[in-house]
Structures are given as structure tokens and as C-alpha cells.
Amino acid sequence: MFNRLIVALLLLSAVAVAQEDWIRTGTGLGVEKVRIAVPDFKPTSTEPANAELLRTFNETLFSDLNYAGIFDVVSKSFYPLQTPGFPQEINLDAWGSPPPSASMVAFGNLGKQGDSLQVQGFLFDVKNAASPQVLGKQYREPATTDNARLIAHRFANEIILRLGGGINGIAESKIVFISTRSGAKEVWMMDYDGAGQRQLTSLRSISLSPRLSPDGTRVAFTSFVRGTSDVSMYSLELNRMVTFPRFGGTNVSPAWSPDGKQLAFSSSMRGDPEIFISDANGTDTKRITAFKGSDVSPVFNPKTGSQIAFVSGRTGLPQIYIMEVDGTNLQRLTDTGYAVSPSWSPNGQFLTFAWRRNYGPGAPGGQDIYIMDIANRKWVQLTHGSGINDYPSWAPDGRHIVFESTRGGSTQIWSMLADGSQQRQLTAAGKNQQPNWSFR
Amino acid sequence: MSAATIYDHQESWKGPIAASAILHGALFLGAVLTGMLGAGHGESWGGSTAGESAMNATLVSAAVPLPATNAEKENVLANESKGLAESTPAEKTPEPEAIPIPDKTTKLKPEKLPRTPTTEKTKTPPPPSNQVPFGQGGPVSGAYTMFKSTTGTGGMTFGPAGSFGSRYSWYVDTVRRKVSENWLKYEVDPSIGSASRVYLTFDIQRDGTPTNIQISQGSGVPSLDMSAKRALQRIDTFGPLPPDYAGSRVSVEFWFDYKK
Amino acid sequence: MNRTTSRSQFPAWLLLALMIVITGCAKKQPPPPQAPPPPPPAPTASISASPNNIEKGQQTQLSWRTDNATDVSIEGIGAVQPIGSQMVTPEQSTSYRLVAKGPGGQQDATARVTVTQAAPPPVTEQPVTQTDEQWFSQNVRDVYFDYDAAAIRPDAQQAITAAAQALAQKPSFKIMVEGHCDERGSTEYNLALGDERARAVQNALVAAGVNASRIKTTSFGKEKPACTESNESCWQQNRRGHFVLTGK
């Protein structure tokens, strides 16, 4: 019996030892961005149509990784002359040495075989000659330019997920927004990088403040199609409007709870504009603010679903507040200027909003996008006096923000990293405003 | 600020360290000189597109999941009471950025070029030496260099080749990055200038979630120990463990070096 | 061109004589006299204008008829068909003279068109809806607001009092008050501010005696500006409560 015990203990300890690998590391050893090289993929087909698909794929992949916010993508001018397409073709030394000095290489091959597009993608750790492969993926879709883009987005997302500490990439995410380019303000949708802009509604009225549902199937927005402003609902699955109850007064700025079961919006159905919560189909409305002064632009904490940030003019100019979903524990976050359009970060810790800290005719400074740490109220300014900036919306990776800006002369949609860098314009036709990033 | 650390384990690194120290000292001097001579700065800090101002926002706290390219940013903000209760003028915002940025950037650029001679021992990317600019010079990259010059397989762990760290050095980098991003140094008592290292241990499950977070060796400064633990608690996941790793979890010993 | 030199006189006399003789010879045999052909019928012409009394700017129709004419014209118009009609729009009183020429002679006729100044607007009633809307927009006028405010200022109060009195004269009229904002400020907050403005006007109307059930409110924020310049005068025009007649 005693022997058996010893054996059992030994076995246990052996198992325990075998299962416990140790990592020892610490601060101060470098938190730099991953230096990744993204050479063009190698074509495996000589069909003339392949060139176009390959080009779209390469551009999309490079752009996705460049814009991910976590990589230092090595410039193509530093790449060695090889174009590896398969694992046995890559010479890690050449990629790891200067001038590229990369830590990671994403490479692969792409070819149109008949009607389908076949892509193999690899991610190699340059420093690990013994077992360099971090990722090996295979994709096969009907051969269209859109699918070349789609596969590139998917592969980029895999890389971002793997090297970015478990946060999903946004390469397949969408942005809904308002555009005037068809002649009236309608709800439109586009890819996160501005590709594929398409019109959703054709109401020929005024549409405002679109918001995608968490499951991506519906867009809630404000519509004037019946003469006064109503919360309205568009179904992306049915490609048409679906019914939503009308309330009296001015009903604006709908926002989704993270479980998709509730909407918060502002309504003056009972007097002055207050924040209401209803079910996702507009029933069971409950008022949760009750203070004289416009309350508008509610948004749920996407991490917990139990708090709402909103804008209130109860003290005069609009300021940002947060409260529990039952209206308790009201806290004021800004105490000066004109603060509007809050959006909550996916991790629940930050708000981004538009702020004019010095307000009034002739006051210095403009209206810019800020982020604020809710726990300690510290804020950072992200845009600096270029045009009027408004309506920021946080991306699901917590790393990007999309917003509207008049800096080019007309109101357009821009996106940037959540530290204010890499600001880029996404729209150009007509006037475009009020972007909202999908939940995924 | 985070200080560099040297592993003292297994082979003697004295030779390579000394060489590296000398070279990095030279680099540091070169960087400082370049800085004083006014090498351009600000370009690499984002905002390079669309004519945006070169002034990059420093993060309020590193809990926005973007790599904080230098931890010093956190400190600066922690000291700047940008909170609304205080009446600090808005102009404070440019100030803190103005100070660290020239240091960082000017050192970034020259670092990359002279890297060439040192990398004959290593085939590494230059960036880790970013940490050197905190005025220390020397051994941080010593660790990196050493790590490079073992078998060339990389990995931050001790132990035989083939262990987790040597096989999945990229995952180790991710862990390190994520913890550093989430470490809010302004949670530490501001009167503390420097402290000895605090060691934390935790496990990472298959799905990447950290569990069993413990302080295995305290620094003697309670607020520092707490800030380290909170850093871990902020993290939902490091990302799933590599699919071809056979184990069900991996254990991590992580140290925090605090220097203001 | 008589050359009257003595030298050329002799040949000239000779030439003359010859010419007389020759022509005389040519005319030696005049044709036998015929009965003259019957004279062609004289043309007839008549013209009329209908109506012949018009207001300036109106048209009238000229109608004419001719017989036995080959060349017909109307003064001021030109050549026309022997029979025809045409619309004309004389600026002032005109006589249209028709001239018909034919082998039998010429005949003319005149039609006179008298053009008077525009008549005064007819006193007859316009259709009811048009009058109501016109009356409404003249008597129930926009109310203006200060920047970022929904408070009723003195000039706004006067406009509201006048509106209330007007509405008292038309007890069946129902109205909508629209709140509007200028282009500055954020889209969503302006929708709320416009709503506040509309309700402030509504409350003031009720205080001035208008039954609340006659008034509805809505807000367009900054979405329907009255003007689009970026200056204070236009912004002030946009910061308004606007009334719409919705029922009678």
C-alpha cells in the first residue's frame, strides 16, 4: 500500500511536472510593436485574371496589418528579393537580418484554380529556426475580387488575434453611417477600411444616428419619414424597414444593449427629452431620467450592459454623464465647455466623446475627439483643431475610433487609432456623418 | 521606470554583456548628441497621414490595448493631474509629451542604424533597445542579446531548448506586452522612487485566461504589489495557447521593476 | 447727250428720219382690233378680331377672308393666305389692315383691337385653402431664439401673443410648432434643443390662451435650415420656432 502511494505520488508529480511549463519574463524587457514583414504572396496560377486578384489580396493584407495598431510593418523597400510562397522557400536569415530585421513574416501563395481562389497563408517566427511556424491557413472561395479582399481580411485577423494578445482583429467589421450622396440623408454601410460603400435605406426623408445591433442583423436609427422624428428599424436580413412603434414627441439617438435585447433612446413623449429604455422591438418602455433639461445620446457600457453614458443639458450646456441602467448613481464626467456624442470602449474603461472645452463665439480651440478614463477622469485629446470633429465610435478591438470631421471642407468620415495616430479619411462622395462601428 | 534586468543563470554573460554595454553606451552617447543637435522628431509618432499634427496623444492609461511604446508615457500622465477636479490649465497636455518624445524618438532612429555591428552576434530587430533610452544604457539589450546568442531559437525562458518559451517566444512576447500595457504605474504611491522587484506568478489556461494570480515575492511596497496584481486582473485573455502545444496550461513568473 | 456740233448734226437728222421711217414701217400693219377681255372681278376682303377688346398681355384671334385676290397681306404681319386666322398679342391698341390685291384691283379691310391695362384682380373669392395658408403665414409668424437657448425672449413673446390672437380668430385651426437650430452644435443635441424650443413656444401659446389640444410640437434640429450662410444673421434666422397649419 505504501509503495502504491509512493508510485501514485511519483506519477502525480511526473504528470504535474510534465504539464507545467514555465515562462519567466518581466517588465522592462521591451514592449515594442511586433516587427512584421508582409511580402506579396506568390501566384500559383498564370491565368490573366489571377493578377488582379493577387494585387487586391496583397494590398488588402498589407493595409489591414499596417492599420492594426499593434505592428510595425516593415516597409517593402527593405524586403529581400525572394518571394517565398511555401514554407520550404523562405530564408529566415534574410528576413531577420537588416535591413528588414523582422520578427515575423506573413507570406504565402494565391492562385485561381478554375472558378475558385485558393490561398495558403503562413506566419513564421523569424527567431525560431527550429519550429518557425506560428500559423498555417488555407482558404478557398469563389474567385472574385471581393473574395480576394475577404480572404485577406480573414488572414489578417488570424495574425492579429494570434500576436495581439487574444483580441479579435477588425478586418471584417463594418461601419454604418449617414450619407447625402443620393440626394437625401440615408443610412449606408461600408467595410471598416471604407471599401464596399452601399446604400441601405431609400426613404427620401431625413435619416440620422444609425446604430448596428450586436448581432449585426438590424440597424436602429432616427427617421423623419412620418414628419416627426421616430426611432426606426432596418433589417439587414430582409433588406427593408421593419415596424417599430411610434411614440409622441421627438424620439432620437437609439443605442443597443450589448445583449441586443434592449434599446436606449431619447424621447420627449412625456415632456422634455429624457432617456428611455425599451425592448428591442420597442415595447415595455421605461423612463430612466427625470430631470428638466435635454437628455440625449445614451450609450450602454458594452462590457457590462449595466451602465449608460449620455449627454444632458440640465446645467446649461451639454455635458457627459454616466448612470446605472435604472437611473441611479448618476455621475457627471465633464464639467466645462460643450461635450456631446459619447461612445464606450469595449473593455468598459473609457469613453470617447466630442468636446469643445472653450465654448462661445470667438473662443479658442475647436471641437475635438477626446478619450477619458472613467475610473479617474483623466482625459487625452486625440484630434487637434482640424475642423469640427464629432460623433466618435469605438471599434470592437478597442484600438480604433471612427468619427466625422469637417477638416477637408465637407463633413466626412475618418478613422484613427485610439491614441490619435494614423488618421485616415474613409468617405468622399457627398456629405457623410454619424458613423457607428459594428460590435464585431 | 522599468529598469533593465540581467539574467544570472547558466552561462556567464559577462563577456557579451560588457561588449554590449560598451556599444550601448556608445549608442546612448550618440543618441544624446544627436538629440542635442536637434535631429528631427515627432514624425514617427503617428499622425503621419492626412497632415495630422505630429503631436501624438499619450495614453491616459495603458488599458487601451495599443502597445505603449514606452512605459514612460504612463508615468508622465500619472503625474500630470489632468483630472477635472484640478484646475490645471489645458496647456499641460503638450508639456508632458514634449519632454519624453524627443528622448524617445531621437534615440529610436540612431539605435536602428548602429544596430548593424551588434547584430553580428544576433539577428535581432533593433526595437528592444527602446528600453535603453531611460537613461540606463546597458544591460536590457544585454538580456536580449544573450537570449539571441544562445541557440538562436529565442525565448525568454530558462530551461532546455524545446520548452515553451523557446518554442513559442512570440507568445511570451505577447504576455509580456499585454501585462506591461495594463500596468498602471500611477497606481503606485507617488512618493516611491524605486523599489525592489515584485514577482507575480499565475497560470495561463488553454483559452488564454490568466488564473491563480499570486504575489510570490513582494517588493515591500504595498501599492506597487497591488498595482502589479491589478495589472493581471485587468487582463481577460492573452489569446489561446498555441494549438500545437500539448500542455493544458502554462505557468508564468512575471516580475515588475518599478522606477519612477 | 446731244452732241450739237455742227458736224454731227447732219447724221443725227438722217438717223431720226430713218428711225421714223423704220418704226413707221414696223407699225405699218396694226393688228385688227379685238374686243377687250371682260374686266376681272374685284377682290373682296374682310377681317375681324375676336375678342377685339383685351387686356395687355392677352391674345386675340384675327380671322380674315378674301376672294379673288392673289396677293394678301396684313399690315404688321406680312403676307398671309387668302383665308386664315392667327393669334396675335398686341402690346397696345392696334388696327390690323388686311390688303387683298388681285387682278381686279385691291381691297382692304381693317380690324381694330383695343388693348387695355391689366384689369384689377377679380374681386371673386379664391379657393378656400389657399387663403387659409396665406393668412396663416402672414398672421402666425416665426419666433426666434438666442444661441443655445430655448427661453422666450421679449420679441418672441410679442410674436407669440400676436399668434395667439390670430389663432383665436380661427378656432378650428390646428398647428404644429417646429423647433429649429443653427448649423453649429452637434446633430443629436440640436434635435433635443429644437424640441425644447418647440415646447417653450407651445407653453407660451397655452399661457396666452390657446387650447393645448390644438398644438403639436416637433423638432428638426439643424436639419432644415432656412438659410445656409455661415454668419450670425443667417444663424439667427435658423434659431426659430416655425408654425405649420396642420388642420382646420
GROMACS .gro file of N, CA and C in nm, chain A residues 185 209 224 227-228 250 252-253 268 271-273 294 297 313 318 338 340-341 359 390-391 434, chain C residues 147-148 176 184-193 195-196 199 217-221 223-224:
model
  138
  185LYS      N    1  -3.062   6.235  -4.685
  185LYS     CA    2  -2.982   6.166  -4.583
  185LYS      C    3  -3.036   6.025  -4.562
  209SER      N    4  -2.831   5.916  -3.708
  209SER     CA    5  -2.788   5.836  -3.593
  209SER      C    6  -2.806   5.686  -3.609
  224PHE      N    7  -3.731   6.075  -4.007
  224PHE     CA    8  -3.835   6.177  -4.016
  224PHE      C    9  -3.938   6.142  -4.121
  227GLY      N   10  -4.278   6.264  -4.075
  227GLY     CA   11  -4.295   6.405  -4.044
  227GLY      C   12  -4.229   6.446  -3.914
  228THR      N   13  -4.230   6.360  -3.815
  228THR     CA   14  -4.161   6.391  -3.690
  228THR      C   15  -4.059   6.280  -3.664
  250THR      N   16  -4.040   6.396  -2.981
  250THR     CA   17  -3.916   6.381  -3.056
  250THR      C   18  -3.843   6.258  -3.004
  252VAL      N   19  -3.515   6.017  -3.061
  252VAL     CA   20  -3.387   6.022  -3.133
  252VAL      C   21  -3.283   5.935  -3.065
  253SER      N   22  -3.172   5.917  -3.133
  253SER     CA   23  -3.048   5.855  -3.086
  253SER      C   24  -3.066   5.720  -3.018
  268SER      N   25  -3.913   6.278  -2.609
  268SER     CA   26  -3.986   6.382  -2.537
  268SER      C   27  -4.134   6.344  -2.531
  271GLY      N   28  -4.283   6.502  -2.229
  271GLY     CA   29  -4.240   6.635  -2.186
  271GLY      C   30  -4.101   6.658  -2.237
  272ASP      N   31  -4.008   6.686  -2.147
  272ASP     CA   32  -3.879   6.721  -2.206
  272ASP      C   33  -3.798   6.597  -2.237
  273PRO      N   34  -3.699   6.607  -2.327
  273PRO     CA   35  -3.631   6.485  -2.375
  273PRO      C   36  -3.561   6.411  -2.261
  294SER      N   37  -3.251   6.878  -2.152
  294SER     CA   38  -3.246   6.772  -2.254
  294SER      C   39  -3.149   6.662  -2.218
  297SER      N   40  -2.858   6.108  -2.653
  297SER     CA   41  -2.738   6.032  -2.691
  297SER      C   42  -2.695   5.927  -2.589
  313GLY      N   43  -2.827   6.845  -2.083
  313GLY     CA   44  -2.815   6.989  -2.078
  313GLY      C   45  -2.877   7.045  -1.952
  318PRO      N   46  -2.443   7.115  -2.287
  318PRO     CA   47  -2.444   6.969  -2.272
  318PRO      C   48  -2.314   6.917  -2.209
  338TYR      N   49  -1.861   7.224  -2.397
  338TYR     CA   50  -1.975   7.164  -2.467
  338TYR      C   51  -1.932   7.023  -2.502
  340VAL      N   52  -2.043   6.628  -2.609
  340VAL     CA   53  -2.152   6.552  -2.669
  340VAL      C   54  -2.100   6.420  -2.726
  341SER      N   55  -2.194   6.337  -2.771
  341SER     CA   56  -2.165   6.218  -2.851
  341SER      C   57  -2.074   6.115  -2.785
  359TYR      N   58  -1.594   7.731  -2.490
  359TYR     CA   59  -1.716   7.743  -2.568
  359TYR      C   60  -1.760   7.887  -2.581
  390ASP      N   61  -1.668   6.520  -3.451
  390ASP     CA   62  -1.785   6.481  -3.370
  390ASP      C   63  -1.812   6.334  -3.390
  391TYR      N   64  -1.902   6.284  -3.306
  391TYR     CA   65  -1.960   6.152  -3.322
  391TYR      C   66  -1.857   6.040  -3.330
  434GLN      N   67  -2.196   6.078  -3.875
  434GLN     CA   68  -2.250   5.989  -3.775
  434GLN      C   69  -2.218   5.842  -3.799
  847TYR      N   70  -2.874   8.197  -2.887
  847TYR     CA   71  -2.780   8.088  -2.903
  847TYR      C   72  -2.791   7.989  -2.788
  848ASP      N   73  -2.809   7.862  -2.821
  848ASP     CA   74  -2.815   7.756  -2.720
  848ASP      C   75  -2.923   7.775  -2.617
  876MET      N   76  -4.877   7.282  -3.587
  876MET     CA   77  -4.757   7.213  -3.542
  876MET      C   78  -4.650   7.319  -3.523
  884ARG      N   79  -2.441   7.526  -3.605
  884ARG     CA   80  -2.335   7.495  -3.509
  884ARG      C   81  -2.390   7.394  -3.410
  885GLY      N   82  -2.300   7.327  -3.338
  885GLY     CA   83  -2.353   7.231  -3.242
  885GLY      C   84  -2.378   7.097  -3.307
  886SER      N   85  -2.399   6.999  -3.222
  886SER     CA   86  -2.400   6.860  -3.263
  886SER      C   87  -2.540   6.817  -3.309
  887THR      N   88  -2.545   6.727  -3.405
  887THR     CA   89  -2.672   6.683  -3.464
  887THR      C   90  -2.773   6.639  -3.360
  888GLU      N   91  -2.732   6.545  -3.273
  888GLU     CA   92  -2.829   6.487  -3.179
  888GLU      C   93  -2.871   6.587  -3.073
  889TYR      N   94  -2.776   6.660  -3.018
  889TYR     CA   95  -2.813   6.755  -2.914
  889TYR      C   96  -2.904   6.862  -2.971
  890ASN      N   97  -2.883   6.901  -3.095
  890ASN     CA   98  -2.968   7.001  -3.157
  890ASN      C   99  -3.110   6.952  -3.178
  891LEU      N  100  -3.128   6.823  -3.197
  891LEU     CA  101  -3.264   6.770  -3.207
  891LEU      C  102  -3.336   6.792  -3.074
  892ALA      N  103  -3.264   6.773  -2.965
  892ALA     CA  104  -3.325   6.793  -2.835
  892ALA      C  105  -3.348   6.942  -2.808
  893LEU      N  106  -3.253   7.024  -2.846
  893LEU     CA  107  -3.268   7.168  -2.824
  893LEU      C  108  -3.386   7.222  -2.905
  895ASP      N  109  -3.644   7.058  -2.985
  895ASP     CA  110  -3.765   7.011  -2.917
  895ASP      C  111  -3.798   7.103  -2.799
  896GLU      N  112  -3.695   7.144  -2.727
  896GLU     CA  113  -3.718   7.235  -2.615
  896GLU      C  114  -3.777   7.367  -2.663
  899ARG      N  115  -4.143   7.325  -2.755
  899ARG     CA  116  -4.231   7.313  -2.639
  899ARG      C  117  -4.239   7.443  -2.560
  917THR      N  118  -4.597   6.950  -3.125
  917THR     CA  119  -4.461   7.000  -3.143
  917THR      C  120  -4.372   6.894  -3.205
  918THR      N  121  -4.270   6.941  -3.272
  918THR     CA  122  -4.168   6.851  -3.322
  918THR      C  123  -4.038   6.929  -3.334
  919SER      N  124  -3.929   6.857  -3.361
  919SER     CA  125  -3.800   6.923  -3.374
  919SER      C  126  -3.730   6.873  -3.499
  920PHE      N  127  -3.666   6.966  -3.571
  920PHE     CA  128  -3.581   6.925  -3.683
  920PHE      C  129  -3.434   6.954  -3.656
  921GLY      N  130  -3.403   6.994  -3.534
  921GLY     CA  131  -3.263   7.020  -3.503
  921GLY      C  132  -3.206   7.117  -3.605
  923GLU      N  133  -3.148   7.022  -3.917
  923GLU     CA  134  -3.162   6.951  -4.045
  923GLU      C  135  -3.236   7.029  -4.152
  924LYS      N  136  -3.315   7.131  -4.114
  924LYS     CA  137  -3.392   7.204  -4.216
  924LYS      C  138  -3.370   7.352  -4.199
   0.00000   0.00000   0.00000
